[in-house]
């Protein structure tokens, strides 16, 4: 439903851009596998995808991401959104049935242009080539770019991580991710 909502917004001329963990940066490869099944569709629908690079323990793209958007230095956990440059949301709530029914995840929505601008600025920093791979479709295949560098497979991810993510992509476990 979330992918369809984003696609509908993009068709109406709204910019849809997502920053999430790369497979190398996530702390839960199975969850990445659940997301991966939507990448191609999102890209075909015109949504921009950026996957944060693995930076190593203690490193973050900048201090603001660690403080406001919940970066552990290895992966992002917070969800953040800006609507019309005037409203912002930051929280840990996942848009899935498990979060709604089982977890104690939460978030805060604030109608304040300065708050929204701070979130938009953080998105820009996290989506920059120094911090994230831009996922694109090239010749019908997924590609990861950060300016000059280009990869045909998920950069920095081990075979074990790829296999774990693929199994989650393959199996009907999305409701548990």
XYZ file of N, CA and C in Angstrom:
531
model
N 0.813 -1.189 0.000
C 0.000 0.000 0.000
C 0.862 1.260 0.000
N 1.962 1.225 0.753
C 2.843 2.384 0.802
C 3.491 2.668 -0.539
N 3.904 1.605 -1.245
C 4.505 1.789 -2.575
C 3.474 2.374 -3.540
N 2.246 1.904 -3.472
C 1.188 2.418 -4.346
C 0.895 3.883 -4.021
N 0.896 4.230 -2.739
C 0.674 5.615 -2.340
C 1.775 6.517 -2.888
N 3.038 6.109 -2.717
C 4.157 6.892 -3.253
C 4.054 7.046 -4.766
N 3.751 5.950 -5.454
C 3.636 5.996 -6.914
C 2.533 6.952 -7.335
N 1.411 6.924 -6.647
C 0.309 7.826 -6.967
C 0.691 9.277 -6.779
N 1.426 9.570 -5.727
C 1.879 10.936 -5.496
C 2.825 11.388 -6.597
N 3.758 10.519 -6.983
C 4.703 10.871 -8.046
C 3.962 11.118 -9.357
N 2.962 10.305 -9.663
C 2.167 10.520 -10.887
C 1.474 11.883 -10.877
N 1.172 12.388 -9.692
C 0.528 13.707 -9.579
C 1.542 14.845 -9.515
N 2.822 14.524 -9.715
C 3.839 15.564 -9.770
C 4.563 15.835 -8.466
N 4.309 15.048 -7.432
C 4.985 15.204 -6.155
C 6.325 14.469 -6.215
N 7.361 15.059 -5.654
C 8.655 14.376 -5.585
C 8.589 13.329 -4.487
N 8.895 12.105 -4.848
C 8.965 11.022 -3.881
C 10.393 10.536 -3.802
N 11.007 10.675 -2.642
C 12.396 10.283 -2.470
C 12.540 9.561 -1.142
N 13.189 8.413 -1.178
C 13.348 7.575 0.000
C 14.837 7.386 0.280
N 15.215 7.545 1.552
C 16.554 7.194 2.009
C 16.371 6.043 2.984
N 17.037 4.935 2.714
C 16.950 3.775 3.595
C 18.325 3.137 3.692
N 18.411 2.063 4.439
C 19.684 1.370 4.594
C 20.037 0.574 3.348
N 21.305 0.538 3.022
C 21.784 -0.426 2.037
C 21.855 -1.783 2.732
N 22.000 -2.837 1.962
C 22.138 -4.155 2.554
C 23.374 -4.215 3.439
N 24.443 -3.537 3.051
C 25.669 -3.527 3.849
C 25.490 -2.761 5.157
N 24.558 -1.808 5.206
C 24.400 -0.965 6.388
C 23.284 -1.397 7.320
N 22.415 -2.268 6.867
C 21.293 -2.645 7.726
C 21.723 -3.571 8.845
N 21.018 -3.481 9.969
C 21.295 -4.418 11.054
C 20.375 -5.629 10.970
N 19.429 -5.650 9.999
C 18.521 -6.786 9.826
C 18.387 -7.093 8.320
N 19.262 -7.940 7.777
C 19.210 -8.244 6.342
C 17.865 -8.789 5.871
N 17.130 -9.511 6.727
C 15.833 -10.033 6.308
C 14.849 -8.899 6.007
N 14.886 -7.836 6.794
C 14.007 -6.691 6.544
C 14.382 -6.038 5.214
N 15.671 -5.966 4.941
C 16.111 -5.417 3.656
C 15.542 -6.248 2.503
N 15.498 -7.575 2.687
C 14.918 -8.444 1.662
C 13.456 -8.126 1.411
N 12.719 -7.792 2.473
C 11.326 -7.394 2.303
C 11.203 -6.103 1.503
N 12.062 -5.131 1.789
C 12.077 -3.869 1.045
C 12.508 -4.090 -0.404
N 13.477 -4.966 -0.610
C 14.070 -5.164 -1.939
C 13.037 -5.580 -2.986
N 12.001 -6.284 -2.571
C 10.998 -6.714 -3.549
C 10.236 -5.527 -4.139
N 10.320 -4.345 -3.531
C 9.606 -3.162 -4.016
C 10.486 -2.192 -4.791
N 11.810 -2.398 -4.778
C 12.711 -1.427 -5.412
C 12.403 -1.172 -6.869
N 12.331 -2.239 -7.656
C 12.120 -2.076 -9.094
C 10.820 -1.304 -9.357
N 9.764 -1.709 -8.688
C 8.466 -1.050 -8.894
C 8.535 0.432 -8.519
N 9.162 0.737 -7.383
C 9.293 2.133 -6.976
C 10.073 2.937 -8.007
N 11.174 2.389 -8.486
C 11.980 3.086 -9.491
C 11.202 3.279 -10.791
N 10.509 2.250 -11.233
C 9.705 2.366 -12.455
C 8.612 3.408 -12.301
N 8.113 3.586 -11.089
C 7.067 4.573 -10.819
C 7.618 5.978 -10.607
N 8.952 6.133 -10.649
C 9.552 7.457 -10.554
C 9.981 7.889 -9.166
N 9.962 6.977 -8.201
C 10.419 7.299 -6.849
C 11.943 7.228 -6.823
N 12.582 8.212 -6.211
C 14.036 8.197 -6.051
C 14.390 7.308 -4.865
N 15.386 6.461 -5.032
C 15.844 5.598 -3.946
C 17.314 5.863 -3.655
N 17.611 6.036 -2.381
C 18.979 6.221 -1.905
C 19.191 5.234 -0.770
N 20.285 4.505 -0.803
C 20.597 3.530 0.239
C 21.888 3.940 0.930
N 21.774 4.210 2.225
C 22.896 4.685 3.030
C 24.013 3.652 3.041
N 25.217 4.136 2.844
C 26.397 3.275 2.835
C 26.735 2.819 4.242
N 27.416 1.691 4.339
C 27.934 1.218 5.629
C 29.117 2.085 5.994
N 29.027 2.742 7.136
C 30.080 3.661 7.532
C 30.967 3.133 8.642
N 30.554 2.045 9.281
C 31.358 1.487 10.350
C 30.903 1.981 11.718
N 31.224 1.243 12.752
C 30.802 1.597 14.107
C 31.267 2.990 14.508
N 30.353 3.748 15.098
C 30.696 5.072 15.595
C 30.688 6.167 14.558
N 30.600 5.818 13.286
C 30.579 6.840 12.244
C 29.139 7.090 11.824
N 28.808 8.351 11.608
C 27.498 8.709 11.063
C 27.729 9.705 9.939
N 26.772 9.816 9.020
C 26.935 10.798 7.961
C 27.126 12.204 8.511
N 26.530 12.510 9.643
C 26.765 13.756 10.369
C 26.099 13.651 11.733
N 26.369 14.595 12.602
C 25.822 14.528 13.962
C 24.308 14.636 13.983
N 23.711 15.426 13.093
C 22.266 15.610 13.102
C 21.553 14.293 12.863
N 22.059 13.460 11.952
C 21.391 12.185 11.690
C 21.397 11.312 12.935
N 22.472 11.348 13.699
C 22.522 10.526 14.910
C 21.564 11.063 15.968
N 21.487 12.376 16.067
C 20.683 13.003 17.101
C 19.195 12.962 16.778
N 18.798 13.326 15.572
C 17.382 13.467 15.241
C 16.807 12.241 14.560
N 17.526 11.651 13.645
C 16.949 10.581 12.846
C 17.371 9.197 13.294
N 18.019 9.080 14.410
C 18.229 7.779 15.029
C 19.255 6.894 14.367
N 20.258 7.448 13.728
C 21.279 6.606 13.138
C 22.132 5.989 14.223
N 22.338 4.700 14.124
C 23.204 4.021 15.087
C 24.661 4.127 14.667
N 24.924 4.725 13.529
C 26.265 4.754 12.992
C 26.455 3.646 11.976
N 25.619 2.644 12.032
C 25.678 1.530 11.100
C 24.419 1.508 10.245
N 23.278 1.840 10.833
C 22.034 1.824 10.078
C 21.080 2.877 10.600
N 20.094 3.205 9.792
C 19.041 4.128 10.181
C 17.877 3.335 10.732
N 17.233 3.847 11.742
C 16.027 3.199 12.248
C 14.818 4.130 12.174
N 15.026 5.408 12.365
C 13.905 6.342 12.373
C 13.271 6.487 11.008
N 12.026 6.857 11.039
C 11.296 7.179 9.827
C 11.027 8.675 9.884
N 11.185 9.353 8.787
C 10.946 10.790 8.746
C 10.292 11.136 7.421
N 9.449 12.148 7.461
C 8.722 12.526 6.250
C 8.445 14.027 6.310
N 8.454 14.658 5.143
C 8.085 16.061 5.018
C 6.930 16.145 4.033
N 5.925 16.935 4.384
C 4.768 17.131 3.520
C 4.645 18.620 3.223
N 4.704 18.963 1.955
C 4.507 20.335 1.485
C 5.434 21.361 2.134
N 6.575 20.922 2.625
C 7.531 21.851 3.212
C 7.057 22.505 4.494
N 5.920 22.061 5.029
C 5.371 22.706 6.215
C 5.123 21.749 7.369
N 5.032 20.468 7.087
C 4.752 19.479 8.125
C 5.832 18.409 8.088
N 6.187 17.925 9.263
C 7.193 16.880 9.341
C 6.783 15.802 10.316
N 7.307 14.624 10.084
C 7.095 13.481 10.972
C 8.442 12.843 11.228
N 8.712 12.512 12.477
C 9.902 11.750 12.851
C 9.459 10.736 13.891
N 9.878 9.499 13.707
C 9.540 8.470 14.681
C 10.203 7.164 14.333
N 9.856 6.151 15.100
C 10.386 4.816 14.857
C 9.318 3.882 14.311
N 8.107 4.380 14.172
C 6.977 3.559 13.736
C 7.162 3.096 12.294
N 7.139 1.771 12.090
C 7.207 1.195 10.753
C 5.808 1.137 10.165
N 5.707 1.241 8.884
C 4.410 1.162 8.218
C 4.111 -0.287 7.877
N 3.911 -1.095 8.903
C 3.611 -2.504 8.697
C 2.689 -3.001 9.803
N 2.008 -4.126 9.590
C 1.068 -4.640 10.592
C 1.716 -4.974 11.930
N 2.943 -5.483 11.915
C 3.598 -5.855 13.167
C 3.810 -4.636 14.054
N 4.235 -3.519 13.462
C 4.447 -2.308 14.261
C 3.130 -1.798 14.838
N 2.074 -1.879 14.049
C 0.779 -1.383 14.517
C 0.207 -2.247 15.628
N 0.412 -3.555 15.570
C -0.239 -4.472 16.508
C 0.644 -4.919 17.673
N 1.956 -5.005 17.466
C 2.808 -5.616 18.485
C 3.846 -4.686 19.106
N 4.461 -3.852 18.314
C 5.566 -3.035 18.806
C 5.074 -1.805 19.552
N 5.968 -1.211 20.294
C 5.667 0.041 20.973
C 6.346 1.194 20.241
N 6.363 1.125 18.934
C 6.962 2.179 18.123
C 6.058 3.409 18.148
N 6.647 4.578 17.937
C 5.864 5.806 17.953
C 6.509 6.849 17.067
N 5.859 7.996 16.972
C 6.382 9.098 16.197
C 5.687 10.382 16.588
N 6.186 11.470 16.060
C 5.585 12.772 16.319
C 5.446 13.512 14.992
N 4.278 14.100 14.789
C 4.025 14.928 13.617
C 3.945 16.373 14.082
N 4.665 17.249 13.389
C 4.723 18.652 13.777
C 4.447 19.508 12.552
N 3.547 20.458 12.718
C 3.275 21.412 11.635
C 4.098 22.667 11.924
N 5.282 22.702 11.343
C 6.188 23.835 11.545
C 7.200 23.831 10.400
N 7.235 24.899 9.598
C 8.150 24.928 8.443
C 9.617 24.736 8.818
N 10.052 25.244 9.962
C 11.445 25.068 10.373
C 11.769 23.612 10.667
N 10.857 22.921 11.320
C 11.027 21.497 11.595
C 11.072 20.716 10.293
N 10.133 21.027 9.389
C 10.101 20.352 8.085
C 11.388 20.624 7.309
N 11.887 21.850 7.373
C 13.127 22.194 6.666
C 14.315 21.425 7.225
N 14.354 21.229 8.549
C 15.451 20.460 9.146
C 15.423 19.019 8.664
N 14.235 18.440 8.581
C 14.115 17.060 8.085
C 14.529 17.003 6.614
N 14.059 17.963 5.813
C 14.423 17.978 4.385
C 15.927 18.146 4.207
N 16.549 18.968 5.035
C 18.001 19.143 4.965
C 18.738 17.868 5.316
N 18.230 17.156 6.313
C 18.852 15.891 6.694
C 18.699 14.862 5.576
N 17.537 14.853 4.929
C 17.331 13.956 3.778
C 18.367 14.251 2.707
N 18.570 15.516 2.415
C 19.542 15.894 1.376
C 20.944 15.420 1.748
N 21.328 15.583 3.014
C 22.661 15.142 3.448
C 22.799 13.623 3.363
N 21.769 12.900 3.810
C 21.840 11.441 3.787
C 21.780 10.876 2.369
N 21.130 11.589 1.455
C 21.011 11.125 0.075
C 22.220 11.505 -0.786
N 23.101 12.335 -0.272
C 24.271 12.779 -1.034
C 25.193 11.595 -1.338
N 25.905 11.643 -2.463
C 26.783 10.532 -2.854
C 27.822 10.141 -1.800
N 28.246 11.051 -0.952
C 29.225 10.701 0.079
C 28.625 9.774 1.135
N 27.294 9.833 1.316
C 26.650 9.048 2.371
C 25.809 7.895 1.851
N 25.364 7.971 0.579
C 24.411 6.964 0.095
C 24.632 6.625 -1.368
N 24.194 5.429 -1.701
C 24.158 4.996 -3.098
C 22.828 5.432 -3.684
N 22.834 5.947 -4.897
C 21.586 6.231 -5.619
C 21.258 4.964 -6.407
N 20.104 4.362 -6.131
C 19.690 3.149 -6.832
C 18.928 3.578 -8.065
N 19.317 3.017 -9.210
C 18.674 3.356 -10.484
C 18.415 2.083 -11.279
N 17.668 2.242 -12.351
C 17.494 1.161 -13.323
C 18.312 1.526 -14.552
N 19.198 0.650 -14.947
C 20.037 0.884 -16.120
C 19.984 -0.357 -16.986
N 19.429 -0.211 -18.174
C 19.278 -1.354 -19.063
C 18.372 -2.423 -18.460
N 17.399 -1.987 -17.668
C 16.474 -2.927 -17.048
C 16.987 -3.592 -15.792
N 18.209 -3.258 -15.372
C 18.795 -3.876 -14.171
C 19.043 -2.817 -13.108
N 18.998 -3.240 -11.857
C 19.309 -2.331 -10.762
C 20.790 -1.978 -10.792
N 21.085 -0.737 -10.436
C 22.472 -0.275 -10.347
C 22.584 0.659 -9.154
N 23.751 0.665 -8.518
C 24.031 1.519 -7.374
C 25.139 2.476 -7.786
N 24.891 3.787 -7.659
C 25.855 4.813 -8.059
C 26.090 5.796 -6.924
N 27.294 6.327 -6.895
C 27.589 7.439 -5.975
C 28.473 8.448 -6.696
N 28.076 8.814 -7.874
C 28.883 9.674 -8.721
C 29.596 8.800 -9.724
N 30.920 8.710 -9.614
C 31.704 7.937 -10.578
C 31.603 6.427 -10.348
N 31.477 6.017 -9.091
C 31.430 4.574 -8.785
C 30.086 3.980 -9.179
N 30.128 2.751 -9.700
C 28.933 2.058 -10.160
C 29.038 0.593 -9.789
N 27.928 0.018 -9.319
C 27.904 -1.390 -8.936
C 26.657 -2.050 -9.507
N 26.808 -3.289 -9.958
C 25.686 -4.057 -10.488
C 25.067 -4.955 -9.424
N 25.718 -5.070 -8.274
C 25.164 -5.806 -7.131
C 25.266 -4.897 -5.912
N 24.595 -5.254 -4.856
C 24.543 -4.408 -3.671
C 25.938 -4.210 -3.095
N 26.450 -2.975 -3.137
C 27.822 -2.716 -2.724
C 28.076 -2.991 -1.251
N 29.215 -3.620 -0.984
C 29.663 -3.849 0.373
C 28.960 -4.971 1.112
N 28.028 -5.661 0.458
C 27.274 -6.726 1.123
C 27.927 -8.083 0.865
N 28.092 -8.850 1.913
C 28.681 -10.177 1.781
C 27.695 -11.142 1.115
N 28.196 -12.274 0.699
C 27.313 -13.298 0.113
C 26.282 -13.780 1.121
N 26.678 -13.892 2.378
C 25.739 -14.325 3.419
C 24.604 -13.311 3.580
N 24.934 -12.031 3.595
C 23.894 -10.999 3.692
C 22.979 -11.051 2.469
N 23.559 -11.197 1.295
C 22.732 -11.291 0.079
C 21.809 -12.497 0.140
N 22.325 -13.626 0.607
C 21.510 -14.847 0.700
C 20.386 -14.676 1.718
N 20.679 -14.068 2.862
C 19.661 -13.840 3.891
C 18.559 -12.928 3.354
N 18.955 -11.845 2.717
C 17.973 -10.917 2.152
C 17.161 -11.593 1.051
N 17.808 -12.398 0.233
C 17.098 -13.086 -0.851
C 16.067 -14.061 -0.294
N 16.420 -14.786 0.759
C 15.459 -15.719 1.364
C 14.237 -14.975 1.893
N 14.448 -13.825 2.516
C 13.318 -13.032 3.007
C 12.490 -12.499 1.844
N 13.147 -12.178 0.752
C 12.452 -11.708 -0.447
C 11.603 -12.836 -1.027
N 12.142 -14.036 -0.990
C 11.510 -15.198 -1.604
C 10.354 -15.756 -0.773
N 10.530 -15.811 0.534
C 9.550 -16.461 1.396
C 8.397 -15.514 1.762
N 7.219 -16.058 2.072
C 6.070 -15.227 2.422
C 6.110 -14.760 3.892
N 7.126 -13.955 4.229
C 7.295 -13.533 5.617
C 7.132 -12.028 5.783
N 6.654 -11.340 4.766
C 6.598 -9.879 4.806
C 5.849 -9.361 6.033
N 4.768 -9.996 6.425
C 4.014 -9.539 7.573
C 4.782 -9.600 8.880
N 5.877 -10.343 8.900
C 6.688 -10.476 10.105
C 7.927 -9.599 10.094
N 8.148 -8.895 9.000
C 9.334 -8.073 8.885
C 9.048 -6.668 9.368
